[in-house]
Amino acid sequence: MQLKPNQRLKLDDTDDKLFYAYPRFVTHVDEGFIQQLTDLYSDRLKPNTRIFDMMSSWVSHLPQEMQFEHVEGHGLNAEELARNPRLNHYFVQNLNENPQLPFPDEDFDAVLNCVSVQYMQYPEAIFSEIYRILKPGGVAIFSFSNRMFFEKAIQAWREASEAQRVELVKAYFASVPGFTTPEVIAHKSTLPNLLQWLGATGGDPFYAVIAYRS
């Protein structure tokens, strides 16, 4: 799988660092989505392990009762990351400019990405790096809904249906030899589209694509 050049394009092609220059201390999904994600983390993550929270913000949605050896955060706004109480350390890096992660091979037990996969312009390179830094048996969990900063999402994501977006993330995993067959969790919204867009409670669909390093 390789995206075509036009599929990587964004409506706003200015520097991503400018777009994220100001902190946004909000959650980009509703409480129902967040609870499902935290429950998923409770089920798939193990305590006292090393976690990489990729493209994170001021909250990581990790289970409060679960403690980890180290949680590394990454994003584009240092002020947001500094507010996140679960991070032991964080760094700022634009993965669309430089997808190489500053970690040794087999360094993490889990890589997490919440509602940000739609902004990756070179997912093939980023998923290759995820595979590299995961320990054998380590898990990668990508979660997303139907919300986005439309002008910053890539064309392949903007023009896809929700089902096609799931297939897109599965294809990102499949582009890297060594990942297990991706597992999908899909809980579609039962609310009409208008109420979803208005942000009605329970309106956010929940999708997660999960794979392990073999």
PDB file of C-alpha atoms in Angstrom:
ATOM      1  CA  MET A   1       0.000   0.000   0.000  1.00  0.00           C
ATOM      2  CA  GLN A   2       1.272   3.427  -0.901  1.00  0.00           C
ATOM      3  CA  LEU A   3      -0.735   6.622  -1.023  1.00  0.00           C
ATOM      4  CA  LYS A   4      -0.667   8.595  -4.247  1.00  0.00           C
ATOM      5  CA  PRO A   5       0.782  12.137  -4.049  1.00  0.00           C
ATOM      6  CA  ASN A   6      -2.660  13.776  -4.315  1.00  0.00           C
ATOM      7  CA  GLN A   7      -4.011  11.583  -1.506  1.00  0.00           C
ATOM      8  CA  ARG A   8      -1.468  13.107   0.882  1.00  0.00           C
ATOM      9  CA  LEU A   9      -2.582  16.690   0.228  1.00  0.00           C
ATOM     10  CA  LYS A  10      -4.203  18.938   2.821  1.00  0.00           C
ATOM     11  CA  LEU A  11      -6.495  21.866   2.162  1.00  0.00           C
ATOM     12  CA  ASP A  12      -4.288  23.934   4.461  1.00  0.00           C
ATOM     13  CA  ASP A  13      -0.704  23.213   3.453  1.00  0.00           C
ATOM     14  CA  THR A  14       0.884  25.808   5.730  1.00  0.00           C
ATOM     15  CA  ASP A  15       3.337  24.647   8.395  1.00  0.00           C
ATOM     16  CA  ASP A  16       1.543  22.385  10.881  1.00  0.00           C
ATOM     17  CA  LYS A  17       3.456  24.037  13.715  1.00  0.00           C
ATOM     18  CA  LEU A  18       1.622  27.286  12.973  1.00  0.00           C
ATOM     19  CA  PHE A  19      -1.772  25.565  13.161  1.00  0.00           C
ATOM     20  CA  TYR A  20      -0.904  24.027  16.533  1.00  0.00           C
ATOM     21  CA  ALA A  21       0.964  27.054  17.891  1.00  0.00           C
ATOM     22  CA  TYR A  22      -1.808  27.800  20.399  1.00  0.00           C
ATOM     23  CA  PRO A  23      -2.922  25.169  22.921  1.00  0.00           C
ATOM     24  CA  ARG A  24      -6.408  23.687  22.732  1.00  0.00           C
ATOM     25  CA  PHE A  25      -7.408  22.483  26.182  1.00  0.00           C
ATOM     26  CA  VAL A  26     -10.478  20.640  24.954  1.00  0.00           C
ATOM     27  CA  THR A  27     -11.311  17.016  24.205  1.00  0.00           C
ATOM     28  CA  HIS A  28     -12.009  16.387  20.521  1.00  0.00           C
ATOM     29  CA  VAL A  29     -14.442  13.510  21.161  1.00  0.00           C
ATOM     30  CA  ASP A  30     -17.344  12.983  23.531  1.00  0.00           C
ATOM     31  CA  GLU A  31     -17.405  11.211  26.890  1.00  0.00           C
ATOM     32  CA  GLY A  32     -18.769   8.003  25.410  1.00  0.00           C
ATOM     33  CA  PHE A  33     -15.813   7.733  23.052  1.00  0.00           C
ATOM     34  CA  ILE A  34     -13.358   8.499  25.844  1.00  0.00           C
ATOM     35  CA  GLN A  35     -14.815   5.835  28.119  1.00  0.00           C
ATOM     36  CA  GLN A  36     -14.643   3.218  25.369  1.00  0.00           C
ATOM     37  CA  LEU A  37     -11.016   4.134  24.706  1.00  0.00           C
ATOM     38  CA  THR A  38     -10.057   3.986  28.385  1.00  0.00           C
ATOM     39  CA  ASP A  39     -11.769   0.594  28.675  1.00  0.00           C
ATOM     40  CA  LEU A  40      -9.837  -0.622  25.638  1.00  0.00           C
ATOM     41  CA  TYR A  41      -6.572   0.546  27.177  1.00  0.00           C
ATOM     42  CA  SER A  42      -7.481  -1.242  30.409  1.00  0.00           C
ATOM     43  CA  ASP A  43      -7.970  -4.437  28.447  1.00  0.00           C
ATOM     44  CA  ARG A  44      -4.929  -4.282  26.146  1.00  0.00           C
ATOM     45  CA  LEU A  45      -2.224  -2.470  28.095  1.00  0.00           C
ATOM     46  CA  LYS A  46      -0.208  -3.987  30.906  1.00  0.00           C
ATOM     47  CA  PRO A  47       0.956  -2.169  34.048  1.00  0.00           C
ATOM     48  CA  ASN A  48       4.614  -1.298  34.548  1.00  0.00           C
ATOM     49  CA  THR A  49       5.311  -1.187  30.824  1.00  0.00           C
ATOM     50  CA  ARG A  50       6.667   1.488  28.496  1.00  0.00           C
ATOM     51  CA  ILE A  51       4.049   3.474  26.555  1.00  0.00           C
ATOM     52  CA  PHE A  52       4.503   5.879  23.642  1.00  0.00           C
ATOM     53  CA  ASP A  53       1.531   8.253  23.284  1.00  0.00           C
ATOM     54  CA  MET A  54       1.996   9.555  19.744  1.00  0.00           C
ATOM     55  CA  MET A  55       0.423  12.839  18.608  1.00  0.00           C
ATOM     56  CA  SER A  56      -0.856  13.364  22.140  1.00  0.00           C
ATOM     57  CA  SER A  57      -2.164  16.444  23.938  1.00  0.00           C
ATOM     58  CA  TRP A  58      -3.037  17.503  27.490  1.00  0.00           C
ATOM     59  CA  VAL A  59      -4.858  14.241  28.249  1.00  0.00           C
ATOM     60  CA  SER A  60      -4.004  10.633  27.354  1.00  0.00           C
ATOM     61  CA  HIS A  61      -7.195   8.788  28.443  1.00  0.00           C
ATOM     62  CA  LEU A  62      -5.122   6.116  30.195  1.00  0.00           C
ATOM     63  CA  PRO A  63      -6.825   4.214  33.050  1.00  0.00           C
ATOM     64  CA  GLN A  64      -6.261   6.111  36.292  1.00  0.00           C
ATOM     65  CA  GLU A  65      -5.759   2.931  38.309  1.00  0.00           C
ATOM     66  CA  MET A  66      -3.023   1.632  35.984  1.00  0.00           C
ATOM     67  CA  GLN A  67       0.581   2.712  36.506  1.00  0.00           C
ATOM     68  CA  PHE A  68       3.285   2.416  33.878  1.00  0.00           C
ATOM     69  CA  GLU A  69       7.059   2.277  33.951  1.00  0.00           C
ATOM     70  CA  HIS A  70       7.290   5.209  31.537  1.00  0.00           C
ATOM     71  CA  VAL A  71       4.856   7.174  29.379  1.00  0.00           C
ATOM     72  CA  GLU A  72       6.496   9.134  26.581  1.00  0.00           C
ATOM     73  CA  GLY A  73       4.429  11.858  24.958  1.00  0.00           C
ATOM     74  CA  HIS A  74       4.715  13.466  21.568  1.00  0.00           C
ATOM     75  CA  GLY A  75       2.847  16.265  19.842  1.00  0.00           C
ATOM     76  CA  LEU A  76       3.089  19.677  18.228  1.00  0.00           C
ATOM     77  CA  ASN A  77       2.189  21.902  21.189  1.00  0.00           C
ATOM     78  CA  ALA A  78       4.535  21.871  24.172  1.00  0.00           C
ATOM     79  CA  GLU A  79       2.052  23.716  26.393  1.00  0.00           C
ATOM     80  CA  GLU A  80      -0.562  20.987  25.930  1.00  0.00           C
ATOM     81  CA  LEU A  81       1.956  18.215  26.568  1.00  0.00           C
ATOM     82  CA  ALA A  82       3.286  19.940  29.691  1.00  0.00           C
ATOM     83  CA  ARG A  83      -0.259  19.928  31.138  1.00  0.00           C
ATOM     84  CA  ASN A  84      -0.631  16.145  30.659  1.00  0.00           C
ATOM     85  CA  PRO A  85      -0.182  14.520  34.104  1.00  0.00           C
ATOM     86  CA  ARG A  86       0.412  11.014  32.710  1.00  0.00           C
ATOM     87  CA  LEU A  87       3.519  11.874  30.709  1.00  0.00           C
ATOM     88  CA  ASN A  88       6.934  11.206  32.244  1.00  0.00           C
ATOM     89  CA  HIS A  89       8.595  12.974  29.330  1.00  0.00           C
ATOM     90  CA  TYR A  90       7.533  14.544  26.051  1.00  0.00           C
ATOM     91  CA  PHE A  91       8.963  16.025  22.880  1.00  0.00           C
ATOM     92  CA  VAL A  92       7.708  18.158  19.998  1.00  0.00           C
ATOM     93  CA  GLN A  93       8.225  16.941  16.427  1.00  0.00           C
ATOM     94  CA  ASN A  94       6.378  17.338  13.128  1.00  0.00           C
ATOM     95  CA  LEU A  95       6.122  13.792  11.801  1.00  0.00           C
ATOM     96  CA  ASN A  96       5.053  15.060   8.389  1.00  0.00           C
ATOM     97  CA  GLU A  97       8.456  16.724   8.070  1.00  0.00           C
ATOM     98  CA  ASN A  98      10.483  14.061   9.852  1.00  0.00           C
ATOM     99  CA  PRO A  99       8.832  10.679  10.501  1.00  0.00           C
ATOM    100  CA  GLN A 100      11.899   9.184  12.182  1.00  0.00           C
ATOM    101  CA  LEU A 101      11.307   8.653  15.904  1.00  0.00           C
ATOM    102  CA  PRO A 102      14.146   9.407  18.354  1.00  0.00           C
ATOM    103  CA  PHE A 103      14.122   6.013  20.064  1.00  0.00           C
ATOM    104  CA  PRO A 104      16.186   2.835  19.878  1.00  0.00           C
ATOM    105  CA  ASP A 105      14.790  -0.360  18.395  1.00  0.00           C
ATOM    106  CA  GLU A 106      12.306  -2.365  20.488  1.00  0.00           C
ATOM    107  CA  ASP A 107      11.938   0.369  23.121  1.00  0.00           C
ATOM    108  CA  PHE A 108       8.183   0.357  23.859  1.00  0.00           C
ATOM    109  CA  ASP A 109       5.518  -2.144  24.834  1.00  0.00           C
ATOM    110  CA  ALA A 110       2.708  -0.086  23.300  1.00  0.00           C
ATOM    111  CA  VAL A 111       2.208   2.770  20.860  1.00  0.00           C
ATOM    112  CA  LEU A 112      -1.037   4.737  21.122  1.00  0.00           C
ATOM    113  CA  ASN A 113      -2.589   7.228  18.722  1.00  0.00           C
ATOM    114  CA  CYS A 114      -5.916   8.855  19.514  1.00  0.00           C
ATOM    115  CA  VAL A 115      -7.869  10.792  16.839  1.00  0.00           C
ATOM    116  CA  SER A 116      -4.768  11.902  14.927  1.00  0.00           C
ATOM    117  CA  VAL A 117      -4.065   9.294  12.257  1.00  0.00           C
ATOM    118  CA  GLN A 118      -5.989  11.394   9.719  1.00  0.00           C
ATOM    119  CA  TYR A 119      -3.224  14.017   9.717  1.00  0.00           C
ATOM    120  CA  MET A 120      -0.357  11.704   8.707  1.00  0.00           C
ATOM    121  CA  GLN A 121       0.886  12.521   5.217  1.00  0.00           C
ATOM    122  CA  TYR A 122       3.463   9.714   5.161  1.00  0.00           C
ATOM    123  CA  PRO A 123       1.823   6.957   7.200  1.00  0.00           C
ATOM    124  CA  GLU A 124       3.900   4.225   5.540  1.00  0.00           C
ATOM    125  CA  ALA A 125       7.093   5.713   7.003  1.00  0.00           C
ATOM    126  CA  ILE A 126       5.513   6.396  10.394  1.00  0.00           C
ATOM    127  CA  PHE A 127       4.077   2.887  10.743  1.00  0.00           C
ATOM    128  CA  SER A 128       7.474   1.480   9.823  1.00  0.00           C
ATOM    129  CA  GLU A 129       8.949   3.475  12.699  1.00  0.00           C
ATOM    130  CA  ILE A 130       6.203   2.249  15.032  1.00  0.00           C
ATOM    131  CA  TYR A 131       7.115  -1.319  14.164  1.00  0.00           C
ATOM    132  CA  ARG A 132      10.800  -0.584  14.764  1.00  0.00           C
ATOM    133  CA  ILE A 133      10.332   0.856  18.260  1.00  0.00           C
ATOM    134  CA  LEU A 134       7.835  -1.785  19.431  1.00  0.00           C
ATOM    135  CA  LYS A 135       9.094  -4.746  21.386  1.00  0.00           C
ATOM    136  CA  PRO A 136       8.181  -8.180  19.994  1.00  0.00           C
ATOM    137  CA  GLY A 137       4.587  -8.771  21.070  1.00  0.00           C
ATOM    138  CA  GLY A 138       4.059  -5.038  21.578  1.00  0.00           C
ATOM    139  CA  VAL A 139       0.735  -3.495  20.595  1.00  0.00           C
ATOM    140  CA  ALA A 140      -0.217  -0.461  18.498  1.00  0.00           C
ATOM    141  CA  ILE A 141      -3.683   1.007  19.068  1.00  0.00           C
ATOM    142  CA  PHE A 142      -5.090   3.619  16.688  1.00  0.00           C
ATOM    143  CA  SER A 143      -8.452   5.099  17.664  1.00  0.00           C
ATOM    144  CA  PHE A 144     -10.533   7.617  15.745  1.00  0.00           C
ATOM    145  CA  SER A 145     -14.049   8.934  15.265  1.00  0.00           C
ATOM    146  CA  ASN A 146     -15.603  11.037  12.519  1.00  0.00           C
ATOM    147  CA  ARG A 147     -14.309  14.372  13.775  1.00  0.00           C
ATOM    148  CA  MET A 148     -11.254  16.128  12.409  1.00  0.00           C
ATOM    149  CA  PHE A 149      -9.672  19.452  11.601  1.00  0.00           C
ATOM    150  CA  PHE A 150     -10.933  19.170   8.031  1.00  0.00           C
ATOM    151  CA  GLU A 151      -8.342  21.498   6.552  1.00  0.00           C
ATOM    152  CA  LYS A 152      -5.483  19.481   8.060  1.00  0.00           C
ATOM    153  CA  ALA A 153      -6.701  15.958   7.244  1.00  0.00           C
ATOM    154  CA  ILE A 154      -5.206  14.345   4.160  1.00  0.00           C
ATOM    155  CA  GLN A 155      -7.336  13.975   1.045  1.00  0.00           C
ATOM    156  CA  ALA A 156      -7.478  10.175   1.322  1.00  0.00           C
ATOM    157  CA  TRP A 157      -9.166  10.584   4.715  1.00  0.00           C
ATOM    158  CA  ARG A 158     -11.411  13.530   3.862  1.00  0.00           C
ATOM    159  CA  GLU A 159     -12.927  11.802   0.844  1.00  0.00           C
ATOM    160  CA  ALA A 160     -13.376   8.389   2.486  1.00  0.00           C
ATOM    161  CA  SER A 161     -16.411   6.994   4.260  1.00  0.00           C
ATOM    162  CA  GLU A 162     -16.067   5.829   7.868  1.00  0.00           C
ATOM    163  CA  ALA A 163     -15.741   2.217   6.695  1.00  0.00           C
ATOM    164  CA  GLN A 164     -13.122   3.216   4.142  1.00  0.00           C
ATOM    165  CA  ARG A 165     -11.121   5.011   6.844  1.00  0.00           C
ATOM    166  CA  VAL A 166     -10.986   1.783   8.835  1.00  0.00           C
ATOM    167  CA  GLU A 167      -9.654   0.017   5.738  1.00  0.00           C
ATOM    168  CA  LEU A 168      -7.107   2.801   5.271  1.00  0.00           C
ATOM    169  CA  VAL A 169      -5.642   2.300   8.753  1.00  0.00           C
ATOM    170  CA  LYS A 170      -5.638  -1.470   8.238  1.00  0.00           C
ATOM    171  CA  ALA A 171      -3.684  -0.872   5.027  1.00  0.00           C
ATOM    172  CA  TYR A 172      -1.160   1.282   6.895  1.00  0.00           C
ATOM    173  CA  PHE A 173      -0.443  -1.667   9.197  1.00  0.00           C
ATOM    174  CA  ALA A 174      -0.376  -4.084   6.272  1.00  0.00           C
ATOM    175  CA  SER A 175       2.208  -1.919   4.488  1.00  0.00           C
ATOM    176  CA  VAL A 176       4.790  -2.977   7.105  1.00  0.00           C
ATOM    177  CA  PRO A 177       5.814  -6.656   7.145  1.00  0.00           C
ATOM    178  CA  GLY A 178       5.748  -8.060  10.656  1.00  0.00           C
ATOM    179  CA  PHE A 179       2.513  -6.713  12.085  1.00  0.00           C
ATOM    180  CA  THR A 180      -0.253  -9.155  12.935  1.00  0.00           C
ATOM    181  CA  THR A 181      -3.489  -8.970  10.943  1.00  0.00           C
ATOM    182  CA  PRO A 182      -5.200  -5.800  12.226  1.00  0.00           C
ATOM    183  CA  GLU A 183      -8.163  -6.209  14.543  1.00  0.00           C
ATOM    184  CA  VAL A 184     -11.031  -3.731  14.245  1.00  0.00           C
ATOM    185  CA  ILE A 185     -13.415  -2.493  16.925  1.00  0.00           C
ATOM    186  CA  ALA A 186     -16.278  -0.472  15.446  1.00  0.00           C
ATOM    187  CA  HIS A 187     -19.177   1.068  17.333  1.00  0.00           C
ATOM    188  CA  LYS A 188     -21.134   3.216  14.916  1.00  0.00           C
ATOM    189  CA  SER A 189     -23.259   6.099  16.087  1.00  0.00           C
ATOM    190  CA  THR A 190     -27.004   5.565  16.213  1.00  0.00           C
ATOM    191  CA  LEU A 191     -27.754   9.292  16.127  1.00  0.00           C
ATOM    192  CA  PRO A 192     -28.755  11.119  12.931  1.00  0.00           C
ATOM    193  CA  ASN A 193     -25.876  12.874  11.178  1.00  0.00           C
ATOM    194  CA  LEU A 194     -27.184  16.332  12.088  1.00  0.00           C
ATOM    195  CA  LEU A 195     -27.159  15.547  15.820  1.00  0.00           C
ATOM    196  CA  GLN A 196     -23.661  14.048  15.475  1.00  0.00           C
ATOM    197  CA  TRP A 197     -22.349  17.231  13.914  1.00  0.00           C
ATOM    198  CA  LEU A 198     -24.057  19.298  16.632  1.00  0.00           C
ATOM    199  CA  GLY A 199     -22.110  17.312  19.208  1.00  0.00           C
ATOM    200  CA  ALA A 200     -25.032  15.540  20.869  1.00  0.00           C
ATOM    201  CA  THR A 201     -24.051  13.215  23.736  1.00  0.00           C
ATOM    202  CA  GLY A 202     -23.365   9.713  22.527  1.00  0.00           C
ATOM    203  CA  GLY A 203     -23.028  10.929  18.970  1.00  0.00           C
ATOM    204  CA  ASP A 204     -19.413  10.027  18.305  1.00  0.00           C
ATOM    205  CA  PRO A 205     -18.728   6.704  16.600  1.00  0.00           C
ATOM    206  CA  PHE A 206     -15.788   4.759  18.028  1.00  0.00           C
ATOM    207  CA  TYR A 207     -13.251   2.995  15.864  1.00  0.00           C
ATOM    208  CA  ALA A 208     -10.034   1.299  16.900  1.00  0.00           C
ATOM    209  CA  VAL A 209      -7.577  -0.605  14.724  1.00  0.00           C
ATOM    210  CA  ILE A 210      -5.152  -2.776  16.700  1.00  0.00           C
ATOM    211  CA  ALA A 211      -2.115  -4.794  15.653  1.00  0.00           C
ATOM    212  CA  TYR A 212       0.843  -6.400  17.370  1.00  0.00           C
ATOM    213  CA  ARG A 213       4.467  -6.743  16.409  1.00  0.00           C
ATOM    214  CA  SER A 214       4.871 -10.431  15.665  1.00  0.00           C
TER     215      SER A 214
END
